[in-house]
CSV table of C-alpha atoms in Angstrom, one decimal:
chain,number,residue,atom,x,y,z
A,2,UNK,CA,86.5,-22.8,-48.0
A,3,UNK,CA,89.7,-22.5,-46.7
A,4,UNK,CA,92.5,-20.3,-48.3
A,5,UNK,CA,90.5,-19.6,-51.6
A,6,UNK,CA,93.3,-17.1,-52.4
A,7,UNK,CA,96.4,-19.6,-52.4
A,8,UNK,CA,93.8,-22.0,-54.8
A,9,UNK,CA,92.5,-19.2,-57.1
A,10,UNK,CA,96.9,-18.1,-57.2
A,11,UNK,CA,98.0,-21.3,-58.6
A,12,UNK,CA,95.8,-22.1,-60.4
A,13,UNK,CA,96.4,-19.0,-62.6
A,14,UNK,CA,100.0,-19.3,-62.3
A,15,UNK,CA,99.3,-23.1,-63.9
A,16,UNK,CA,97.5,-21.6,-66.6
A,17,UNK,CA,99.3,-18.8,-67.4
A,18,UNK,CA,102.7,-20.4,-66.5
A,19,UNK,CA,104.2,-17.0,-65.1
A,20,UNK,CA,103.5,-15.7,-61.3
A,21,UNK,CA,100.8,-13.6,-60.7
A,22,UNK,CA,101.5,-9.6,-60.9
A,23,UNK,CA,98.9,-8.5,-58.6
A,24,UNK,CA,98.1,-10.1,-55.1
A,25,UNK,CA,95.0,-11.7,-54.6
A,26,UNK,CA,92.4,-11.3,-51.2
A,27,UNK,CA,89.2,-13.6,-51.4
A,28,UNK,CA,85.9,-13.3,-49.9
A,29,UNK,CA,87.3,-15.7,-46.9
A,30,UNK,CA,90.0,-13.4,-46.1
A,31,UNK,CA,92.7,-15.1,-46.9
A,32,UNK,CA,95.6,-13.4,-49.1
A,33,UNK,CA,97.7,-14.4,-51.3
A,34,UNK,CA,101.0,-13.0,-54.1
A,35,UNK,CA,103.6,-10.8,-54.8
A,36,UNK,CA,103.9,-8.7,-50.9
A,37,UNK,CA,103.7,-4.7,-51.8
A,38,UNK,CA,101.4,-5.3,-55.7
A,39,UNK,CA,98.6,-3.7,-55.9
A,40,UNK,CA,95.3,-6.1,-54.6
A,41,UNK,CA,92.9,-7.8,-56.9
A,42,UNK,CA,89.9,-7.7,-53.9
A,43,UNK,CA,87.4,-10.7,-55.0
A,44,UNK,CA,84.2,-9.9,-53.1
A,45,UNK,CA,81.9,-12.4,-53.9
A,46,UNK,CA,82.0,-15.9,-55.2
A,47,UNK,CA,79.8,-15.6,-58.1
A,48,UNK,CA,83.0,-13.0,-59.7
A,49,UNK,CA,84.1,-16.4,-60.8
A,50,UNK,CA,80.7,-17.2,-61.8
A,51,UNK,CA,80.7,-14.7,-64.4
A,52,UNK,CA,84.1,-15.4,-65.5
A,53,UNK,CA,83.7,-19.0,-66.7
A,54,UNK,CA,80.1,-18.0,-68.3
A,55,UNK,CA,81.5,-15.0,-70.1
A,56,UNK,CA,85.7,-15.7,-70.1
A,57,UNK,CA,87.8,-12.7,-70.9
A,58,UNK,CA,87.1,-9.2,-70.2
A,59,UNK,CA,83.3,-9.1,-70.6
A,60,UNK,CA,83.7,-11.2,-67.7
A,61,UNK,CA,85.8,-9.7,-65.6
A,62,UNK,CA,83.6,-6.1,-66.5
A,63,UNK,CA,80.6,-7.5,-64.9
A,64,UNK,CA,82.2,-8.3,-61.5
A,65,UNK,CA,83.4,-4.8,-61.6
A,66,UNK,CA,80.6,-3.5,-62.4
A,67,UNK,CA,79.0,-5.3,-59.9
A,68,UNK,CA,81.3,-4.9,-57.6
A,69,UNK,CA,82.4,-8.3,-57.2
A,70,UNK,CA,86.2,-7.1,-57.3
A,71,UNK,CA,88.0,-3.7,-57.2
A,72,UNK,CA,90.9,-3.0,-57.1
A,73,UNK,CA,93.4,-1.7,-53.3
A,74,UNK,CA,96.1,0.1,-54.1
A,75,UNK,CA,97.2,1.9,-57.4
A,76,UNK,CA,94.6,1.6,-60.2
A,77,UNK,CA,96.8,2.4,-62.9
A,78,UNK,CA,99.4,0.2,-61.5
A,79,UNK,CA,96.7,-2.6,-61.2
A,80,UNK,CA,95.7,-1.9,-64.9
A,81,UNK,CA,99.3,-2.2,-66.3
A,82,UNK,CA,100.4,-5.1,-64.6
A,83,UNK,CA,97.4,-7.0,-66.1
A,84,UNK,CA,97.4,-5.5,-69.3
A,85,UNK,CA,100.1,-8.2,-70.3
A,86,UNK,CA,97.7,-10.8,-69.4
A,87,UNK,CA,94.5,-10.1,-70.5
A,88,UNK,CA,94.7,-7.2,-73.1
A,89,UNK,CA,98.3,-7.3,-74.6
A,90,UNK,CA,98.8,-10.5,-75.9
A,91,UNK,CA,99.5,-11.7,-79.6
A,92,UNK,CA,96.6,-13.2,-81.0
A,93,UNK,CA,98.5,-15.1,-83.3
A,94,UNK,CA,100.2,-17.0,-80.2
A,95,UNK,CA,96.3,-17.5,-78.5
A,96,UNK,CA,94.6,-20.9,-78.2
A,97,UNK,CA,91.5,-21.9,-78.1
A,98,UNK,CA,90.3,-22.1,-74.8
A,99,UNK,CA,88.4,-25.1,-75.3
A,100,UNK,CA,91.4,-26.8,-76.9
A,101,UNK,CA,94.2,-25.8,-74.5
A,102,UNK,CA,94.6,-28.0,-71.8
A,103,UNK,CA,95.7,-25.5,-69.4
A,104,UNK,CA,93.0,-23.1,-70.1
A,105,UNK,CA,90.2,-26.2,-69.8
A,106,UNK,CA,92.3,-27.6,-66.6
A,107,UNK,CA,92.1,-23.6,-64.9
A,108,UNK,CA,88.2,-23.7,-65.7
A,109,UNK,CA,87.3,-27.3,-64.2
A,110,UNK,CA,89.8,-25.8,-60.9
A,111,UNK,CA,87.4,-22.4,-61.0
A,112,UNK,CA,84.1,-24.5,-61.4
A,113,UNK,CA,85.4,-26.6,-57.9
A,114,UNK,CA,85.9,-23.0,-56.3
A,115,UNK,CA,82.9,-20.9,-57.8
A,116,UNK,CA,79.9,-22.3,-56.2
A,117,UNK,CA,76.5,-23.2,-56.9
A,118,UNK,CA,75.1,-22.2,-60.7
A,119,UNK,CA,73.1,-20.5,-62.2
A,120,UNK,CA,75.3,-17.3,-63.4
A,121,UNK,CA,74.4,-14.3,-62.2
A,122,UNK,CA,72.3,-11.8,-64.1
A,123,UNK,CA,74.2,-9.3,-66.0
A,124,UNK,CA,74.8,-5.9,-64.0
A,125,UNK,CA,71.7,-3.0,-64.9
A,126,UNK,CA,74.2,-1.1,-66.6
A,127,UNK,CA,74.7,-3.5,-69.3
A,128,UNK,CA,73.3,-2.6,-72.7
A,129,UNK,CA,71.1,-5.3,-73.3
A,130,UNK,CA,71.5,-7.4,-76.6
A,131,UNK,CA,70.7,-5.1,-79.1
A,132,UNK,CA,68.9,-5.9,-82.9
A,133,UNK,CA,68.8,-4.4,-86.5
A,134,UNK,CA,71.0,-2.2,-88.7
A,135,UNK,CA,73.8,-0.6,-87.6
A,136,UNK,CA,74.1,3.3,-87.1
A,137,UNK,CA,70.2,3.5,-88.0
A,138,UNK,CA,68.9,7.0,-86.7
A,139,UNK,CA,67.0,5.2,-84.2
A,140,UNK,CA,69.9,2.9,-82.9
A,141,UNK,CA,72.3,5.8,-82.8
A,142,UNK,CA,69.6,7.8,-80.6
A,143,UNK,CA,69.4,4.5,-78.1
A,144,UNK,CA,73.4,4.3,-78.2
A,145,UNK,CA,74.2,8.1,-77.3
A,146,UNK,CA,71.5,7.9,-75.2
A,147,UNK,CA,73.3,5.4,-73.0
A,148,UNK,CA,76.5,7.3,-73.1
A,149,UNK,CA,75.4,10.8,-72.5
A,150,UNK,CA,72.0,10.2,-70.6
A,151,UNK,CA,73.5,9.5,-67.4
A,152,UNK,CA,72.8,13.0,-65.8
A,153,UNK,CA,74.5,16.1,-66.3
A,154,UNK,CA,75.4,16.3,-62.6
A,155,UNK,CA,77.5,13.1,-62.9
A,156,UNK,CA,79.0,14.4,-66.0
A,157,UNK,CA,79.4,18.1,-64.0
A,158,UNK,CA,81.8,16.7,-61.4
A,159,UNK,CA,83.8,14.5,-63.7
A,160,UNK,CA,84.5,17.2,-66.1
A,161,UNK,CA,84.9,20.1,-64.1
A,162,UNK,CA,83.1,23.8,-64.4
A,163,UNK,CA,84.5,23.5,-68.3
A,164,UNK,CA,81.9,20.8,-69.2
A,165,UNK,CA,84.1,20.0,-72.5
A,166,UNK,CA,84.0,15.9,-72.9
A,167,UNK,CA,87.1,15.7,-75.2
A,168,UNK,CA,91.0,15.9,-75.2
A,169,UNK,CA,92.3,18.7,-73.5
A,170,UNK,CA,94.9,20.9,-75.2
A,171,UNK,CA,97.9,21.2,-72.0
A,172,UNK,CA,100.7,23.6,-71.3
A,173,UNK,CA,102.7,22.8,-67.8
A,174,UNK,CA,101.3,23.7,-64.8
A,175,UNK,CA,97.9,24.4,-66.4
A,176,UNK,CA,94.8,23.5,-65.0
A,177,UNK,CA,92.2,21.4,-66.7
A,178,UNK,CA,89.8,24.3,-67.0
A,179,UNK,CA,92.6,26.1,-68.5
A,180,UNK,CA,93.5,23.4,-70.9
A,181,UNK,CA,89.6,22.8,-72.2
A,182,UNK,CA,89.6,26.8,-72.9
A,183,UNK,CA,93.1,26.5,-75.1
A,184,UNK,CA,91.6,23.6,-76.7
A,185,UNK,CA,88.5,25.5,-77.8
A,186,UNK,CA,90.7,28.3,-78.6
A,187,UNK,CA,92.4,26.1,-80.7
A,188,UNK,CA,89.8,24.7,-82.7
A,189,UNK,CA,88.6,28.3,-83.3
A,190,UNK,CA,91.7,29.5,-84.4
A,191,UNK,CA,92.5,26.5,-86.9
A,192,UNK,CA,88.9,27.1,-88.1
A,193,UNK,CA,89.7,31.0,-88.4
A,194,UNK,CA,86.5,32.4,-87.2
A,195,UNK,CA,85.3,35.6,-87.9
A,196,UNK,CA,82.7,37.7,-86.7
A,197,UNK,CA,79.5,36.7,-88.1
A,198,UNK,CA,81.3,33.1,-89.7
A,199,UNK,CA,78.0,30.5,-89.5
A,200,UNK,CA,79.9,27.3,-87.0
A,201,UNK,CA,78.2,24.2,-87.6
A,202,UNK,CA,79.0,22.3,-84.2
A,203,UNK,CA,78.0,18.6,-84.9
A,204,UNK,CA,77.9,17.0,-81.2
A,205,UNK,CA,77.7,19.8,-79.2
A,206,UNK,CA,77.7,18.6,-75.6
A,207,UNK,CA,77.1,20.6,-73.5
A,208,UNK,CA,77.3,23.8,-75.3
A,209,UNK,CA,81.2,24.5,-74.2
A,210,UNK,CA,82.3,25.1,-77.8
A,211,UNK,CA,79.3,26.7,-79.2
A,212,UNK,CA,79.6,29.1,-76.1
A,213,UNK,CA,83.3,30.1,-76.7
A,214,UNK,CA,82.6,30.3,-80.3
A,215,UNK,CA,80.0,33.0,-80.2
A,216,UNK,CA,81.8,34.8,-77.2
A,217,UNK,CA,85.6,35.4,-77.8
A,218,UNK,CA,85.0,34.8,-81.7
A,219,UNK,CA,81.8,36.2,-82.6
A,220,UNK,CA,80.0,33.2,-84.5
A,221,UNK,CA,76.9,32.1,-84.8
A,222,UNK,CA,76.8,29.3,-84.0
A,223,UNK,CA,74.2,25.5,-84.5
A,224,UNK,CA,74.7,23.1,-82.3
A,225,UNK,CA,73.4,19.7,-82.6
A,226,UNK,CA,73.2,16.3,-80.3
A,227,UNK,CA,71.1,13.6,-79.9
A,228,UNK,CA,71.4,13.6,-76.1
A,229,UNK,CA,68.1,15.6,-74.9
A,230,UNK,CA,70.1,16.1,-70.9
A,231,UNK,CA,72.7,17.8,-72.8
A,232,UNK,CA,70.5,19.7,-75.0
A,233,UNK,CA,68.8,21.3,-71.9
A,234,UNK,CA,71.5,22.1,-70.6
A,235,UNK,CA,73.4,23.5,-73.2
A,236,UNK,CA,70.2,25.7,-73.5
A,237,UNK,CA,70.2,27.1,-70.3
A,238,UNK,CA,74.0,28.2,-70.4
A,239,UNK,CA,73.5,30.1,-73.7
A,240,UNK,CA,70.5,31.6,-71.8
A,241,UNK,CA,72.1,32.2,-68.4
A,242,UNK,CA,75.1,34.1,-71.0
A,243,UNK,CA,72.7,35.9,-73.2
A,244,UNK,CA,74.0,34.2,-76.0
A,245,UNK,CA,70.5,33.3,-77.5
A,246,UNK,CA,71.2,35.5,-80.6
A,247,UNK,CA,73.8,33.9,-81.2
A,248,UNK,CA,73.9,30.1,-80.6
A,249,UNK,CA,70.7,27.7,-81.1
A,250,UNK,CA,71.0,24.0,-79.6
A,251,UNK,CA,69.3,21.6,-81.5
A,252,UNK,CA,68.4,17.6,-80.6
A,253,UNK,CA,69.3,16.7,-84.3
A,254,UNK,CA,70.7,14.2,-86.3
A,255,UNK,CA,73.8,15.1,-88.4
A,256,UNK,CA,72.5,13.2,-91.6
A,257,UNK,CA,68.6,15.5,-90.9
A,258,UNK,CA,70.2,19.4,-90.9
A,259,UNK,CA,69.5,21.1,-94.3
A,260,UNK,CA,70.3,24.5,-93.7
A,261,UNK,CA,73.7,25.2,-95.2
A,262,UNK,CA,75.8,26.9,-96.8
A,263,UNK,CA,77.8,27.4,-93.5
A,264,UNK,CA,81.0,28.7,-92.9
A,265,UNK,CA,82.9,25.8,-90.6
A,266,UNK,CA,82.1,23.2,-88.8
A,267,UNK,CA,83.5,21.6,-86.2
A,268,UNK,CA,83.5,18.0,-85.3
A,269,UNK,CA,85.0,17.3,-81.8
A,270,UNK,CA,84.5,13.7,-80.1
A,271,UNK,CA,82.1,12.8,-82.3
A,272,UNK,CA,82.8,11.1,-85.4
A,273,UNK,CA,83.7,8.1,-83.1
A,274,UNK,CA,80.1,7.7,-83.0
A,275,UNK,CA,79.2,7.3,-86.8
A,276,UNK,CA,80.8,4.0,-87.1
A,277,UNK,CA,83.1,2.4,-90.3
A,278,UNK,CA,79.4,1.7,-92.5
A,279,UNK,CA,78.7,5.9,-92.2
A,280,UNK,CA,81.5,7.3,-92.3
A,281,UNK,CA,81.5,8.2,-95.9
A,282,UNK,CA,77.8,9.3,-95.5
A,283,UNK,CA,79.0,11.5,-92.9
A,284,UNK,CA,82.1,13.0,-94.4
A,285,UNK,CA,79.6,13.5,-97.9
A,286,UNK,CA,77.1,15.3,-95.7
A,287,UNK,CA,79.7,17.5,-94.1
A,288,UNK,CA,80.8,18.4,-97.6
A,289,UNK,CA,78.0,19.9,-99.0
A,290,UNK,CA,76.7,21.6,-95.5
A,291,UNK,CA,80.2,24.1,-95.9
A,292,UNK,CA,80.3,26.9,-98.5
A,293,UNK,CA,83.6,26.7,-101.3
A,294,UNK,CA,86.8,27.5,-98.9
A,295,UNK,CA,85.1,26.0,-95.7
A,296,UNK,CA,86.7,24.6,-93.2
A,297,UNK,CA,86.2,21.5,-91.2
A,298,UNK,CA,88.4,20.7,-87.7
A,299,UNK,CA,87.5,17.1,-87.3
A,300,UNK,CA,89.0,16.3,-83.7
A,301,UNK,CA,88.5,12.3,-83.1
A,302,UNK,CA,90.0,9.0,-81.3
A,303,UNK,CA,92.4,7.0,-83.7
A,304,UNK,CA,93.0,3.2,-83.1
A,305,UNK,CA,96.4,1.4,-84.6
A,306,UNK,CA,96.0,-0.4,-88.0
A,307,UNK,CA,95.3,-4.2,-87.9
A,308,UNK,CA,96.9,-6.7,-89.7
A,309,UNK,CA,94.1,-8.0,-90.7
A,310,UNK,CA,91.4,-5.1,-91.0
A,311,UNK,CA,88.4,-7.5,-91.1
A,312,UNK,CA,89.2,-8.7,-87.9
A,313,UNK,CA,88.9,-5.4,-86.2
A,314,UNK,CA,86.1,-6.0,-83.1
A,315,UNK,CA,84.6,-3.3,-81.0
A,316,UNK,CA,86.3,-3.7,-77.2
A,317,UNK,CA,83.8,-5.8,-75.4
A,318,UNK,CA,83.7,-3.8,-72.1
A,319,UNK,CA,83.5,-0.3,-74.2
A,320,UNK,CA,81.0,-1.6,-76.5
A,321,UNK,CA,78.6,-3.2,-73.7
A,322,UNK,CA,79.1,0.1,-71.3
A,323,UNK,CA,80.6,2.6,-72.3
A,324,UNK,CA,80.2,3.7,-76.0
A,325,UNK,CA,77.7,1.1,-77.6
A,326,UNK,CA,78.1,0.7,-81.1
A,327,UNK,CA,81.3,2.5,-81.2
A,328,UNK,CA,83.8,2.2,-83.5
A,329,UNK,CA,87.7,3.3,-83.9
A,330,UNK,CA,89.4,3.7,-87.3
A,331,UNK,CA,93.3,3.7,-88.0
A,332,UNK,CA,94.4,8.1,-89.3
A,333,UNK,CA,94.9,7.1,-92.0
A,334,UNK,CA,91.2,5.5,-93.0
A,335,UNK,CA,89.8,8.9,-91.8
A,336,UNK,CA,91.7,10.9,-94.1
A,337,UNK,CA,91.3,8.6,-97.4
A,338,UNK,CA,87.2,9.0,-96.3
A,339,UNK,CA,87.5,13.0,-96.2
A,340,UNK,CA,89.2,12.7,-99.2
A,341,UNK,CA,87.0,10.6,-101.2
A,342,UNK,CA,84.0,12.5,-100.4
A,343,UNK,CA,85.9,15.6,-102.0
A,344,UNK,CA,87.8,17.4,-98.8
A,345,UNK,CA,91.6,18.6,-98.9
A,346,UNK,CA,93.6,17.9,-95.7
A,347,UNK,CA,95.9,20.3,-94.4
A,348,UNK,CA,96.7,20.0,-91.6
A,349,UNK,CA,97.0,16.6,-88.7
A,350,UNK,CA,98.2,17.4,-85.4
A,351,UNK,CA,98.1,14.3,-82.6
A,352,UNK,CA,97.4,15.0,-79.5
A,353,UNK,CA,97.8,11.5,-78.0
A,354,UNK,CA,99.9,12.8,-74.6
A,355,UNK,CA,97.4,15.8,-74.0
A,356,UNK,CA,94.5,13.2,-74.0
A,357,UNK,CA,96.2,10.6,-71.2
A,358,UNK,CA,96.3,13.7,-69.2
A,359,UNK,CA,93.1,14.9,-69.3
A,360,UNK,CA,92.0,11.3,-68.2
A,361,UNK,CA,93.9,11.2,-65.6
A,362,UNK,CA,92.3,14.3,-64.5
A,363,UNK,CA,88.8,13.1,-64.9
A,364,UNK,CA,89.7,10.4,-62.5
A,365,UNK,CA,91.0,12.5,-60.0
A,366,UNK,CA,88.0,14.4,-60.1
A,367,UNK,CA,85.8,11.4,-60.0
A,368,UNK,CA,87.8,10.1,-57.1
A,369,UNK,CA,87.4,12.8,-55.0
A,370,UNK,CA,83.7,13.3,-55.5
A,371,UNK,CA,83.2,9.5,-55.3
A,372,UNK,CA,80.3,9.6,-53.0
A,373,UNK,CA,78.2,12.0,-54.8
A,374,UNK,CA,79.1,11.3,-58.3
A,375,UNK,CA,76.9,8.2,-56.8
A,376,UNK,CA,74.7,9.5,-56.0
A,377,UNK,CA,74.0,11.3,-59.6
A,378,UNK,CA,74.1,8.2,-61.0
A,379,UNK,CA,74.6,4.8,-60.1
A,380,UNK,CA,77.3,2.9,-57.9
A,381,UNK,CA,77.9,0.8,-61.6
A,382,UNK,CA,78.0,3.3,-63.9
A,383,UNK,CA,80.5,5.6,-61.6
A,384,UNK,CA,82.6,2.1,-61.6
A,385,UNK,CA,82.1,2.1,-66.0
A,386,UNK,CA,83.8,5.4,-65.6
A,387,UNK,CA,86.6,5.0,-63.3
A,388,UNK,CA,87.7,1.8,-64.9
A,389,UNK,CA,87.2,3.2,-68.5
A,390,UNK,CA,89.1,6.6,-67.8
A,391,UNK,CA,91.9,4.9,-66.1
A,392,UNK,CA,92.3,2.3,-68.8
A,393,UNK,CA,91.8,4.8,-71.2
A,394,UNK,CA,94.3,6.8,-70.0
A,395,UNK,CA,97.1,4.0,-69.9
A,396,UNK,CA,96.0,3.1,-73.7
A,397,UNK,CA,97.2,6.5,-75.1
A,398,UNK,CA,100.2,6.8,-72.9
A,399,UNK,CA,101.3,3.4,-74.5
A,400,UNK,CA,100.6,4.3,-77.9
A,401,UNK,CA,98.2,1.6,-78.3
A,402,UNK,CA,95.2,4.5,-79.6
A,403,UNK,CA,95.5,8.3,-80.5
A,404,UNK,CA,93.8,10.9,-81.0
A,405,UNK,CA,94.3,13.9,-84.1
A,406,UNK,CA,93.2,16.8,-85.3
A,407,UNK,CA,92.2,17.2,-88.7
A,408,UNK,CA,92.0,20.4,-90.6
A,409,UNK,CA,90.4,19.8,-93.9
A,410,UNK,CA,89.2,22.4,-96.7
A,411,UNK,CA,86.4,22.2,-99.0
A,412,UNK,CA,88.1,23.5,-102.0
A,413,UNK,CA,86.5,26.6,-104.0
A,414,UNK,CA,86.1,25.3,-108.0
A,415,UNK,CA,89.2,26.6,-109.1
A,416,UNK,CA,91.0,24.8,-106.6
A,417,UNK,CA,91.5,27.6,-103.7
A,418,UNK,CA,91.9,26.5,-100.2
A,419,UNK,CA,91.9,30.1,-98.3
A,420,UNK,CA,95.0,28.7,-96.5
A,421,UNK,CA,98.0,30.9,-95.5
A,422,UNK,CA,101.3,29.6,-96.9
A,423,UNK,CA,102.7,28.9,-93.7
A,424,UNK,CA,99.7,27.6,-91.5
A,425,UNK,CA,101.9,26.3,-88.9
A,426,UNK,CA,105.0,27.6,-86.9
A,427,UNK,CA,107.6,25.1,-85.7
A,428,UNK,CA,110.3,25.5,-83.2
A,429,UNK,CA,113.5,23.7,-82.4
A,430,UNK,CA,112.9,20.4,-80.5
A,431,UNK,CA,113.3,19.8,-78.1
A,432,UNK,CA,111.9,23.3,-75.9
A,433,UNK,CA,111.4,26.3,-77.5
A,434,UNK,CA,108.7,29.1,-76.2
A,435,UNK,CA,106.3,28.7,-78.7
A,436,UNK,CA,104.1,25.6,-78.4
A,437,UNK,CA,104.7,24.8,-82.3
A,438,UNK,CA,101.0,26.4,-83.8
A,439,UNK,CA,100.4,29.1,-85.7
A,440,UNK,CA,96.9,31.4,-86.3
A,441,UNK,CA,95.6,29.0,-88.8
């Protein structure tokens, strides 16, 4: 087929009726778009297959995955440009697909370039179609299973020597391992630990909190995941640091522990995981595990309110390889659920910019240990990750998710919250030494 590229061009400039941001190379060779964009590389012909069987970004996921396309030249500048097309536009200014006649004329040109049927199979790393109730024990086992299962060696160079899986807490010219530690520091601090507090640490990863806890803050510490990998190896660091005493890692569900009162708990990266039909279960179940004038640091993703909440839908590519069955809530749903189920809030602190920069690290490290990151895993799953990370990263920058810390109290009976008048210390903005917190 001669000069697929110029074809596949216009016939996406047609239906979009604006050029093309990226440039395009087929699988014949030929090139075609905007001289110095980044390069949408089509690999195979059956990328369009999957694209008019599954249009949109499941679609376009698959031949990632696959590695049907990728991306030569700038990811994130790849990401942005496209953004606009297939991500950022108004819904309320959307057609149909199968009544607009320039989206039904670009899918008869693609069928004419695409190539013989059927569609091909759905990439390994694909959740399969998945039955039942939502955020069941079980289901919740299979879904963090999928997400943190992968192999802690995978997860070892992507994360760095830290092995913290969350937002990173950034001063300039810190490094990431530096960052992760101030973050844990933080948390601690807003948590005011004291020797011998009892930490609950509901999704504990691999240990990095429950470690710091019990070492610079003397806590004892439960941690509790459903991922068995990260279980064992959160076991052998509190071994390898003689920590035992201190810290126990359990493979526990957060709605199955029963042995409060404790003292704090912290929740970091997790929550995003108990879904909108839990949430108050999990909020009421935090509750009653902390004794009067507990604290709870709940650190978790924030998406922007809808117009219309009941249309919310988990993203397509996230929910079929990255974080099945996961779900975002706007700030402010996440604080009316603490409060319902009896908690005061006292503190919110975003850390939207700190969490584009840890991502942007994560790629860099997965980048440069490309070849045996996969090896650890797969040649798909390290593609989930790079494209996730990377788009990730872009989607806080933009202001399009967040992510906050909330410090909430369980209130003593007579109303006592154990909290210092002035939790907080600002400065003058903008500069200023001190980075704006307080000892909580």
């Amino acid at each position: 087929m001669a000069d697929a590229a110029s074809r596949l061009t216009a016939l996406a400039e047609e239906s979009l009726s604006q050029p093309l941001p990226v440039r395009i190379r087929a699988w014949d060779g030929s090139e075609s778009g905007p001289p110095g964009a980044p390069v949408l590389v089509i690999r195979r012909r059956r990328a369009l297959r999957r694209l008019l069987w599954k249009p949109g970004e499941l679609g376009l996921a698959r031949a990632w995955v696959a590695g049907d396309i990728d991306i030569e030249g700038d990811l994130y500048d790849a990401l942005g440009r496209l953004a606009g097309l297939l991500w950022d536009r108004d819904p309320e200014n959307s057609v149909h697909p199968v009544l607009d006649p320039r989206a039904r004329a670009f899918a008869r040109g693609l069928l004419r370039i695409a190539g013989p049927w059927p569609p091909p199979a759905p990439p390994a790393e694909e959740v399969r179609r998945r039955s039942g109730t939502l955020h069941t024990r079980r289901r919740d086992r299979q879904a963090v299973s999928h997400h943190y299962d992968v192999g802690n060696d995978f997860y070892a160079l992507v994360l760095g020597p830290s092995l913290v899986y969350s937002c990173a807490y950034w001063q300039d010219g810190g490094t990431l391992e530096e960052a992760q530690r101030d973050k844990l520091d933080l948390v601690c601090r807003k948590l005011a630990l004291r020797e011998g507090d009892r930490l609950l640490d509901v999704g504990c990863g691999w240990g990095s909190m429950a470690l710091h806890a019990a070492r610079h803050h003397g806590a004892r510490v439960t941690g509790i995941t459903l991922s068995r990998e990260q279980a064992a190896l959160a076991r052998k660091r509190v071994a390898d640091e003689g920590l035992t005493d201190r810290v126990e890692i359990r493979v526990q569900d957060y709605r199955d522990v029963d042995d409060g009162p404790y003292d704090a708990i912290s929740s970091i990266g997790m929550a995003e995981h108990v879904g909108s039909v839990r949430y108050r279960e999990y909020a009421d179940d935090l509750y009653a595990l902390l004794k009067p004038g507990g604290r709870l640091l709940n650190h978790q993703i924030a998406r922007r309110p809808e117009r219309d909440e009941d249309a919310y839908r988990i993203d397509a590519f996230i929910d079929a390889y990255v974080f099945p069955d996961g779900e975002l809530a706007p700030l402010g749903r996440t604080l009316t659920l603490l409060e319902e189920a009896g908690f005061e809030a006292r503190d919110v602190e975003s850390l939207r910019e700190h969490y584009a920069l840890t991502l942007r690290r994560w790629v860099a490290n997965l980048e440069r240990h490309w070849e045996r990151a996969v090896r650890a895993t797969s040649p798909g799953r390290a593609r989930v990750w790079r494209l996730y990370m990377a788009a990730s990263a872009l989607s806080f920058e933009h202001n399009q998710i967040g992510v906050n810390q909330i410090l909430a109290v369980r209130p003593t009976e007579d109303g006592g919250s154990g909290m210092p008048l002035r939790a907080r210390v600002w400065t003058e903005f903008p500069g200023g030494g001190d980075d704006g917190n307080g000892d909580a």
